[in-house]
Amino acid sequence: MGNVQIQLCGLIFDLLLIFFVLRHESVGLYSEKIFKQCVIVYTSCIVLDILSCVAIMNDERIPGFLVILSCKAYLVSLALSAFYGFLYTYNDVKRLRENFSFQVGTLGAALIGILFICVLPINYLYDGKDILYSYGYSAIMTYIVTMVYIVSTVAITFFYGKQMNPHRRNAVRAWMIIESVMAVIQFIFPELLLVGFGSALGMYILYSELENPEVYIDRAIGCFSEETFKKYITQEYELRKPFSVIFICNEKEWKVGDETEKRILVEMSEFLNSFGYSKLFKIANNDFALVYDKNEKEMNEIESAVNLDVIRQRFEVSWPELSRTKFLYMPDGHVTSSTEEFLLGYLRNRDLFEQGEDMRLIDEESVNQIREFNSMVVEIGKALEEDRIQVYYQPIFSLETEKFVSAEALARMVEKNGKLIMPMRFIPVAEETGLIEQIGERVFEKACECIKQNNLKSKGIDYVEINLSVTQCENPLLATKFQEIISNHSVSPAEINLEITESSTLKSRNVLLKNMNDLMRYGCNFSLDDFGTGESNLNYIVDMPVKLVKFDRNMVQEYFKNEKAKVVMSSAVKMIKRLGLKIVAEGVETEEQVKEIKDLEIDYIQGYYYSKPLSEKDFIRFINDHNMVS
């Protein structure tokens, strides 16, 4: 019969899908599991349809109750197929997937529908040739249940479409359209048994668009891909399953040819895939992640489960073309609480390897540091948005005039409750995230406001020193921005002195020099900050057009304690003075230290002996009290 032949074609489709699905390694994603269940249910539906047809055609030789049973079994499988299509779709929406009441309600509705299908009467018709079908209230109820779930499935793709994988959303719509068309045709022409074949076509669409195991694989090297890794880790958190991870961190840029790189990656993949009880993923930067579905305690029972020594030795010996590979080990994946935090933990720890270190542990302590870092990033963003970045000023004393002639502008961040957050807490975070540029620009603008509003020149303050971060120095628009701010506040450029610090991380010295020259032509001056820290040296003084050198607090303090430091600093002073530059000594704290600095012929002193950094209001009061300007 033609109808049975159509169903057989659908059955062949499904059997081929089962073959292709089973021949590949499964990553274990929930959508993967549901798809496999869908294929089984839909295949069973076609098989039961064929069996019911055979039973109807042989009703004279088969007991009547068995014919009725086979027809109802087919109808129940048809309703189940529609329900599984709905289940597959709503599980792509986290809000619905985690809603227990919703899940119970949809399952309850399906069971009630199936119960009605089972108890309502059914009839069947066979003319002995081509016309063969079942009908009656049971069949009508099957259509109702099926169409309710088809409509509900499509509705989810519209109401929650933005929360779904767009490929899944479109594939499900195409699948449901095919099923709806086939169901309508079969309802109008019951002798045309097309629903099973339509379901098989729908399964094929899902397989080709989404559930082909090949989409989870990095085809170049044969392990699971980075996108699959993110999905898998997300599922581990949602299901609260224990897991642990070894990250194999290779160089970001390989100095080998493309063919050699591919060969090495394939060799690494084959080696790492040989470890049992784990799944291997290739992730960013040519890194690998070896994931175990157990935490450290459970893995102690598994032979060579996390044999880091074996892996490290193999990498040291087998791939000499690369620099030393580094390893991150997370014994318990649930020290982080989400995929985002997990990935941040990997990336942050990857960047924190110290010289000579090849293995780091991602434990609760390191994760707490990451949380604090992330929290500070958020706090800095809010502080910038809510104007909670303040400027404090530390007065600088001239030994020649014996007056306070300048001040250093220092960034401070204020919590909502008014409590100060000290620089050592937020400045390193701001520098690492690039937020330091916004903070620096805010400090510069507020310093200009202070100069203008308080007429600092009339109070004896010739200029204000403002620090430049490495990020600011690398910005080609720095000079233009600062000139605009100076102009907007009607401040004399000579009242601005910008501090730069030599840094090994500075990527473009040419950009810095251009910014410096542009601002110096405009009328600003520059000083070299933190001389003596190991970052700043005499070559930098020669290369950069600075007029002032600031000796770092640690260097100054060593001068008072260490005879060798005295010789070094005295020689440096003489050399810098011969270059025609002025010198500031930072961190001077006692009267005895002031006397020694005077004997050294340094020009300016900045330190707690005279004043700690002050708020703008206190700074103006301090200058009014100490500078007797006529």
XYZ file of C-alpha atoms in Angstrom:
630
model
C 0.000 0.000 0.000
C 1.096 3.535 -0.824
C 0.356 4.824 2.667
C 2.509 2.197 4.319
C 5.273 2.895 1.819
C 5.238 6.589 2.819
C 5.532 5.572 6.444
C 8.390 3.236 5.579
C 10.213 6.134 3.943
C 9.797 8.134 7.161
C 11.050 5.128 9.148
C 14.161 4.917 6.976
C 14.796 8.629 7.602
C 14.612 8.112 11.354
C 16.739 4.962 11.349
C 19.441 6.808 9.405
C 19.292 9.633 11.957
C 19.692 7.140 14.804
C 22.696 5.606 13.043
C 24.421 8.974 12.499
C 23.674 10.176 16.036
C 24.996 7.009 17.689
C 28.208 6.794 15.658
C 29.613 10.011 17.200
C 30.795 10.661 20.750
C 28.177 12.491 22.770
C 29.113 15.620 24.705
C 26.125 15.115 27.030
C 24.243 18.375 26.506
C 20.622 18.325 27.677
C 19.297 19.350 24.238
C 21.266 16.429 22.803
C 19.585 14.003 25.178
C 16.088 15.343 24.478
C 16.720 15.203 20.727
C 17.691 11.541 21.038
C 14.508 10.895 23.012
C 12.529 12.751 20.334
C 14.037 10.564 17.588
C 13.144 7.428 19.573
C 9.557 8.608 20.223
C 9.034 9.719 16.607
C 10.517 6.475 15.267
C 8.265 4.517 17.613
C 5.325 6.548 16.324
C 6.037 5.533 12.726
C 6.587 1.898 13.724
C 3.273 1.882 15.646
C 1.527 3.536 12.704
C 2.767 0.807 10.392
C 1.796 -1.901 12.901
C -1.696 -0.415 13.293
C -2.095 -0.422 9.528
C -1.015 -4.055 9.379
C -3.410 -4.900 12.236
C -6.342 -3.171 10.522
C -5.612 -4.950 7.236
C -5.580 -8.276 9.089
C -8.466 -7.631 11.480
C -10.163 -10.847 10.455
C -7.180 -12.882 11.672
C -6.325 -10.773 14.738
C -8.497 -10.392 17.841
C -10.424 -7.117 17.728
C -9.058 -5.792 21.018
C -5.483 -6.118 19.650
C -6.419 -4.055 16.579
C -7.969 -1.384 18.834
C -4.913 -1.530 21.099
C -2.517 -1.060 18.162
C -4.539 1.917 16.859
C -4.639 3.588 20.259
C -0.929 2.888 20.833
C -0.226 4.763 17.605
C -2.459 7.687 18.624
C -0.806 7.879 22.052
C 2.640 7.917 20.392
C 1.411 10.712 18.107
C 0.397 12.832 21.108
C 3.697 12.012 22.807
C 5.578 13.123 19.698
C 3.900 16.526 19.823
C 4.641 16.772 23.550
C 8.331 15.964 22.996
C 8.545 18.629 20.310
C 7.185 21.079 22.885
C 9.618 19.745 25.527
C 12.592 20.091 23.163
C 11.639 23.694 22.398
C 10.901 25.062 25.866
C 14.135 23.601 27.247
C 16.014 26.184 25.181
C 14.423 28.897 27.359
C 16.089 28.993 30.780
C 13.121 30.691 32.442
C 10.784 27.862 31.383
C 13.338 25.106 31.861
C 13.794 26.062 35.522
C 10.069 26.628 36.218
C 8.983 23.480 38.062
C 5.280 24.428 38.106
C 5.332 24.972 34.347
C 6.958 21.585 33.765
C 4.474 19.779 36.005
C 1.554 21.575 34.341
C 2.613 20.699 30.795
C 3.318 17.083 31.699
C -0.014 16.837 33.528
C -1.858 18.220 30.493
C -0.141 15.650 28.268
C -1.071 12.771 30.614
C -4.698 13.908 30.787
C -4.840 14.105 26.988
C -3.332 10.626 26.687
C -5.834 9.303 29.233
C -8.745 10.616 27.127
C -7.197 9.100 23.988
C -7.043 5.750 25.777
C -10.640 5.736 27.116
C -12.514 7.353 24.230
C -13.912 5.040 21.529
C -12.140 4.460 18.250
C -13.161 2.970 14.934
C -11.233 2.060 11.819
C -11.912 1.650 8.138
C -10.310 -0.516 5.471
C -11.801 -0.947 2.016
C -9.535 -3.839 1.138
C -7.486 -1.741 -1.259
C -6.072 1.749 -0.604
C -8.307 3.420 1.971
C -7.253 2.633 5.527
C -7.481 4.796 8.641
C -8.793 5.029 12.206
C -11.387 7.550 13.329
C -13.702 8.421 16.174
C -13.514 10.478 19.387
C -10.126 9.033 20.315
C -8.671 10.188 16.989
C -10.275 13.633 17.355
C -8.792 13.972 20.849
C -5.394 13.028 19.400
C -5.663 15.847 16.859
C -6.672 18.280 19.586
C -3.756 17.329 21.872
C -1.307 17.339 18.966
C -2.416 20.743 17.668
C -2.400 22.267 21.179
C 1.247 21.293 21.623
C 2.205 22.330 18.087
C 0.602 25.764 18.607
C 2.193 26.053 22.059
C 5.585 25.153 20.584
C 5.314 27.827 17.909
C 4.060 30.330 20.498
C 7.205 29.787 22.580
C 9.376 30.606 19.561
C 7.613 33.974 19.325
C 7.115 34.894 22.998
C 10.597 33.750 24.059
C 12.328 33.952 20.688
C 14.992 36.426 21.874
C 16.043 34.008 24.620
C 16.412 31.085 22.214
C 19.200 29.980 19.959
C 18.125 31.658 16.666
C 18.957 28.534 14.639
C 16.856 26.387 16.995
C 14.008 28.899 16.870
C 13.873 28.861 13.054
C 14.350 25.094 12.798
C 11.527 24.434 15.278
C 9.195 26.740 13.357
C 9.944 24.900 10.101
C 9.452 21.559 11.891
C 6.078 22.609 13.350
C 4.870 24.044 10.036
C 5.583 20.712 8.321
C 3.802 18.770 11.086
C 0.820 21.150 11.039
C 0.403 20.931 7.274
C 0.645 17.137 7.343
C -1.812 16.922 10.274
C -4.347 19.186 8.550
C -4.098 17.208 5.301
C -4.524 13.920 7.160
C -7.467 15.320 9.156
C -9.233 16.340 5.925
C -8.155 13.237 4.041
C -7.738 10.568 6.759
C -6.759 7.967 4.224
C -3.489 9.915 3.582
C -1.195 8.852 6.421
C 1.319 11.717 6.255
C 1.886 12.749 9.910
C 4.601 10.173 10.582
C 6.477 11.116 7.414
C 6.157 14.816 8.304
C 7.606 14.113 11.738
C 10.583 12.359 10.156
C 11.195 15.403 7.944
C 11.055 17.614 11.041
C 13.638 15.429 12.789
C 15.889 15.673 9.746
C 15.666 19.490 9.806
C 16.626 19.563 13.509
C 19.505 17.191 12.886
C 20.910 19.091 9.938
C 20.537 22.515 11.588
C 21.344 21.830 15.240
C 21.810 18.277 16.455
C 24.364 16.901 14.027
C 27.162 15.845 16.410
C 29.629 17.413 13.982
C 28.488 20.893 15.092
C 29.917 20.211 18.556
C 33.316 19.210 17.193
C 36.337 21.306 16.276
C 36.767 19.525 12.966
C 40.391 20.577 12.488
C 41.659 18.593 15.480
C 38.807 16.271 16.469
C 37.823 17.361 19.996
C 34.838 19.379 21.208
C 34.738 23.089 20.289
C 34.871 26.249 22.398
C 31.167 27.000 21.870
C 30.297 23.495 23.027
C 32.525 24.023 26.085
C 30.506 27.080 27.144
C 27.216 25.231 26.672
C 28.486 22.232 28.606
C 29.763 24.272 31.563
C 26.488 26.227 31.656
C 24.620 22.936 31.894
C 26.903 21.708 34.696
C 26.001 24.772 36.754
C 22.290 24.542 36.005
C 22.154 20.867 36.979
C 24.506 21.506 39.953
C 26.666 18.587 38.877
C 30.158 18.218 40.345
C 33.016 18.738 37.897
C 36.695 19.652 37.774
C 38.872 21.048 35.002
C 42.470 21.054 33.836
C 43.262 23.981 31.556
C 46.252 23.478 29.252
C 47.398 27.011 28.386
C 49.548 27.288 25.279
C 51.179 30.384 23.847
C 48.743 32.913 22.409
C 50.858 33.345 19.281
C 52.754 30.368 17.889
C 55.938 31.104 15.953
C 55.477 28.129 13.654
C 53.846 27.651 10.272
C 50.158 26.844 9.867
C 50.780 23.199 8.977
C 53.082 22.679 11.958
C 50.567 24.358 14.251
C 47.777 22.095 13.039
C 49.979 18.994 13.422
C 50.880 19.914 17.000
C 47.259 20.632 17.927
C 46.155 17.265 16.501
C 48.907 15.489 18.470
C 47.908 17.331 21.660
C 44.244 16.490 21.085
C 44.968 12.782 20.527
C 47.119 12.623 23.669
C 44.640 14.474 25.906
C 41.713 12.453 24.528
C 43.443 9.293 25.737
C 42.612 10.160 29.364
C 39.488 8.335 30.485
C 36.471 9.700 32.349
C 36.866 13.136 30.758
C 35.783 15.346 27.875
C 38.292 17.405 25.884
C 37.508 20.862 24.510
C 39.662 23.209 22.450
C 39.072 26.743 23.693
C 40.531 30.213 23.075
C 44.232 30.904 22.346
C 44.937 27.298 21.276
C 44.202 26.232 24.864
C 42.547 22.977 25.900
C 40.155 22.175 28.741
C 39.963 18.648 30.139
C 36.665 18.366 32.036
C 35.827 15.621 34.526
C 32.242 15.047 35.678
C 33.511 14.603 39.218
C 35.149 16.807 41.812
C 38.587 16.170 43.317
C 37.359 13.900 46.143
C 35.459 11.621 43.786
C 38.309 11.547 41.276
C 40.673 10.006 43.819
C 38.803 6.780 43.157
C 39.504 6.945 39.413
C 42.806 5.622 38.119
C 44.942 8.426 36.537
C 41.985 10.784 36.545
C 43.863 14.059 36.917
C 47.453 13.062 36.302
C 48.922 16.492 35.902
C 52.488 15.212 36.124
C 52.001 12.903 33.151
C 50.476 15.708 31.085
C 53.157 18.231 32.047
C 55.996 15.846 31.269
C 54.539 14.960 27.884
C 54.147 18.615 26.926
C 57.723 19.406 28.008
C 59.190 16.590 25.922
C 56.983 16.317 22.839
C 56.582 19.844 21.536
C 59.909 21.705 21.747
C 58.746 24.167 19.055
C 56.671 25.944 21.709
C 57.633 27.782 24.846
C 56.710 26.183 28.152
C 53.003 25.328 28.356
C 51.249 26.406 31.549
C 48.488 24.625 33.450
C 45.491 25.713 35.505
C 43.783 23.189 37.744
C 40.292 23.722 39.172
C 39.624 20.771 41.556
C 36.016 21.828 42.156
C 34.167 23.713 39.425
C 31.633 24.998 41.919
C 34.079 27.368 43.591
C 32.641 29.656 40.921
C 28.892 30.136 40.710
C 28.199 30.721 37.005
C 29.631 30.231 33.534
C 30.611 33.907 33.368
C 32.506 33.730 36.660
C 34.075 30.411 35.633
C 35.400 31.835 32.349
C 36.603 34.976 34.112
C 38.468 32.763 36.604
C 40.180 30.964 33.730
C 41.130 34.149 31.866
C 42.265 36.067 34.967
C 44.404 33.222 36.284
C 45.829 32.641 32.811
C 47.175 36.206 32.878
C 48.542 35.967 36.428
C 51.276 33.370 35.915
C 54.502 34.560 37.506
C 57.982 34.193 36.017
C 59.011 30.511 36.068
C 55.596 29.331 37.262
C 53.925 26.658 35.138
C 50.949 25.593 37.283
C 48.318 27.546 39.198
C 45.429 26.361 41.334
C 41.982 27.910 40.867
C 40.584 27.504 44.346
C 38.180 29.401 46.582
C 40.798 31.979 47.537
C 41.712 32.854 43.956
C 38.037 32.995 42.990
C 37.313 35.373 45.888
C 40.077 37.625 44.564
C 38.415 37.565 41.156
C 35.065 38.423 42.733
C 36.651 41.356 44.551
C 38.267 42.445 41.296
C 34.962 42.213 39.438
C 33.143 44.018 42.250
C 35.690 46.825 42.115
C 35.243 47.125 38.344
C 31.505 47.636 38.911
C 32.165 50.103 41.749
C 34.551 52.158 39.603
C 31.968 52.304 36.817
C 29.286 53.495 39.238
C 31.666 56.009 40.839
C 32.408 57.518 37.427
C 28.711 57.595 36.573
C 27.704 59.119 39.922
C 30.648 61.559 40.099
C 32.208 59.898 43.142
C 35.767 60.348 41.891
C 37.356 63.091 43.995
C 40.730 64.840 43.807
C 42.988 65.257 46.826
C 46.009 67.559 46.752
C 49.371 67.032 48.462
C 51.299 70.311 48.837
C 54.901 70.506 47.541
C 57.376 72.719 49.399
C 60.101 74.785 47.699
C 63.395 74.804 49.624
C 64.448 77.909 47.712
C 61.435 80.138 48.500
C 60.389 78.213 51.625
C 56.809 78.244 50.442
C 54.384 75.765 48.976
C 54.625 76.369 45.242
C 52.774 73.363 43.773
C 50.710 70.316 44.632
C 50.136 66.828 43.267
C 46.552 65.959 42.306
C 45.671 62.450 43.506
C 42.597 60.397 42.641
C 40.360 59.191 45.444
C 37.144 57.210 45.128
C 34.269 57.697 47.567
C 31.697 55.083 48.505
C 28.036 56.074 48.659
C 28.323 56.314 52.443
C 31.133 58.867 52.081
C 33.972 56.513 53.045
C 37.158 56.867 50.990
C 38.456 53.961 48.913
C 42.231 54.272 48.836
C 44.144 54.209 45.538
C 45.911 50.885 46.129
C 42.478 49.197 46.005
C 41.039 50.701 42.826
C 43.950 52.069 40.749
C 45.464 48.639 39.824
C 41.996 47.394 38.816
C 41.364 50.542 36.786
C 44.730 50.181 35.052
C 44.070 46.553 34.121
C 40.580 47.229 32.763
C 41.336 50.512 30.980
C 39.027 52.503 33.280
C 42.105 54.446 34.422
C 41.795 56.606 31.315
C 38.349 57.840 32.374
C 39.574 58.380 35.940
C 42.620 60.295 34.679
C 40.515 62.547 32.490
C 38.092 63.177 35.380
C 41.012 64.102 37.697
C 42.464 66.416 35.058
C 39.156 68.203 34.578
C 38.588 68.625 38.326
C 42.146 69.888 38.833
C 41.524 72.523 36.150
C 38.302 73.516 37.920
C 40.219 73.838 41.209
C 42.929 76.007 39.607
C 40.352 78.326 38.054
C 37.802 78.565 40.868
C 40.375 79.110 43.639
C 42.812 81.251 41.645
C 45.720 79.120 42.889
C 48.293 81.333 41.210
C 47.351 84.180 43.546
C 47.903 81.861 46.501
C 51.456 81.050 45.442
C 50.700 77.713 43.729
C 52.498 77.949 40.369
C 51.219 74.667 38.973
C 49.416 71.427 39.820
C 51.004 68.053 39.018
C 48.694 65.485 37.439
C 49.610 61.834 36.798
C 49.244 60.263 33.372
C 48.586 56.514 33.148
C 50.178 54.296 30.498
C 46.774 53.991 28.788
C 46.455 57.768 28.551
C 49.984 58.079 27.183
C 49.117 55.636 24.391
C 45.992 57.574 23.356
C 46.714 59.629 20.209
C 43.892 62.023 21.184
C 45.320 62.839 24.632
C 46.850 66.220 23.686
C 43.695 67.324 21.853
C 41.428 66.319 24.766
C 43.575 68.057 27.383
C 43.933 71.234 25.344
C 40.146 71.354 25.001
C 39.651 70.906 28.777
C 42.259 73.575 29.588
C 40.610 75.970 27.150
C 37.093 75.288 28.476
C 38.194 76.182 32.018
C 40.232 79.221 30.930
C 43.313 77.909 32.733
C 46.866 78.869 31.777
C 48.656 75.764 30.379
C 51.711 76.767 32.447
C 49.716 75.919 35.582
C 49.605 72.277 34.487
C 52.506 69.858 35.007
C 51.910 66.314 33.784
C 53.703 63.380 35.423
C 54.779 60.379 33.358
C 56.329 57.141 34.608
C 58.604 54.960 32.519
C 56.870 51.648 31.911
C 57.910 48.465 30.166
C 54.244 48.048 29.174
C 54.204 51.257 27.129
C 53.520 50.018 23.589
C 53.973 53.225 21.624
C 56.621 55.643 22.818
C 56.185 57.643 19.600
C 52.568 58.442 20.526
C 53.687 59.568 23.996
C 56.396 61.817 22.561
C 53.949 63.386 20.115
C 51.466 64.062 22.927
C 54.228 65.557 25.067
C 55.528 67.805 22.311
C 52.016 68.991 21.393
C 51.180 69.846 25.016
C 54.560 71.490 25.647
C 54.060 73.700 22.591
C 50.664 74.551 24.090
C 52.404 75.629 27.308
C 52.246 72.610 29.682
C 55.286 71.040 31.348
C 56.226 67.459 32.190
C 57.971 65.646 35.019
C 59.320 62.115 35.367
C 57.637 60.406 38.312
C 58.854 57.532 40.518
C 62.543 57.847 39.679
C 64.436 55.097 41.505
C 61.715 52.419 41.404
C 63.568 50.294 38.885
C 61.261 51.427 36.074
C 62.673 54.939 35.615
C 66.320 55.491 34.677
C 68.720 58.111 33.325
C 68.121 57.056 29.704
C 64.459 57.929 30.142
C 65.425 61.361 31.469
C 67.585 61.927 28.398
C 64.927 60.688 25.940
C 61.919 62.511 27.359
C 61.466 66.314 27.325
C 60.865 66.631 31.088
C 61.791 69.583 33.292
C 61.323 67.929 36.661
C 62.378 64.579 38.181
C 60.570 63.093 41.197
C 62.521 60.723 43.422
C 60.325 57.857 44.590
C 59.478 57.604 48.305
C 61.236 54.232 48.676
C 64.432 55.615 47.151
C 64.313 58.642 49.460
C 63.757 56.477 52.540
C 66.632 54.194 51.553
C 68.850 57.277 51.350
C 68.373 57.829 55.079
C 69.102 54.170 55.960
C 71.682 52.840 53.510
C 75.161 54.207 52.738
C 75.160 52.690 49.251
C 71.797 54.300 48.546
C 73.264 57.634 49.655
C 76.103 57.325 47.134
C 73.705 56.369 44.326
C 71.173 59.098 45.069
C 73.854 61.800 45.542
C 75.402 60.905 42.191
C 71.994 60.892 40.523
C 71.201 64.354 41.948
C 74.445 65.821 40.602
C 73.877 64.297 37.170
C 70.247 65.449 36.952
C 71.175 68.963 38.131
C 73.870 69.163 35.433
C 71.109 68.443 32.904
C 69.353 71.584 34.142
C 66.392 69.749 35.684
C 64.652 70.346 39.012
C 64.187 67.549 41.583
C 61.346 66.679 43.975
C 61.924 64.276 46.886
C 58.774 62.334 47.780
C 57.999 60.667 51.098
C 59.916 62.971 53.476
C 58.422 62.446 56.938
C 60.620 63.976 59.689
C 62.474 67.208 60.453
C 65.832 65.381 60.387
C 65.052 64.083 56.896
C 64.214 67.615 55.745
C 67.640 68.823 56.926
C 69.459 66.043 55.079
C 67.486 66.712 51.889
C 68.426 70.410 52.074
C 72.112 69.446 52.243
C 71.610 67.331 49.116
C 70.512 70.463 47.188
C 67.176 69.003 46.117
C 64.688 71.677 45.007
C 61.322 70.522 46.361
C 59.954 68.294 49.121
C 56.673 66.401 49.113
C 55.740 64.313 52.115
C 53.831 63.803 55.326
C 56.244 66.055 57.229
C 54.440 68.982 55.632
C 51.051 67.497 54.829
C 49.170 64.377 53.837
C 46.943 64.596 50.695
C 44.024 66.950 51.422
C 40.548 67.431 50.031
C 40.179 70.536 47.875
C 38.552 72.496 50.700
C 41.243 71.530 53.240
C 44.010 72.138 50.701
C 42.854 75.720 50.067
C 42.653 76.321 53.820
C 46.159 74.867 54.252
C 47.648 77.076 51.527
C 45.928 80.177 52.921
C 47.366 79.398 56.366
C 50.940 78.630 55.256
C 51.642 80.776 52.198
C 51.976 84.468 53.073
C 51.544 85.886 49.595
C 51.474 89.704 49.428
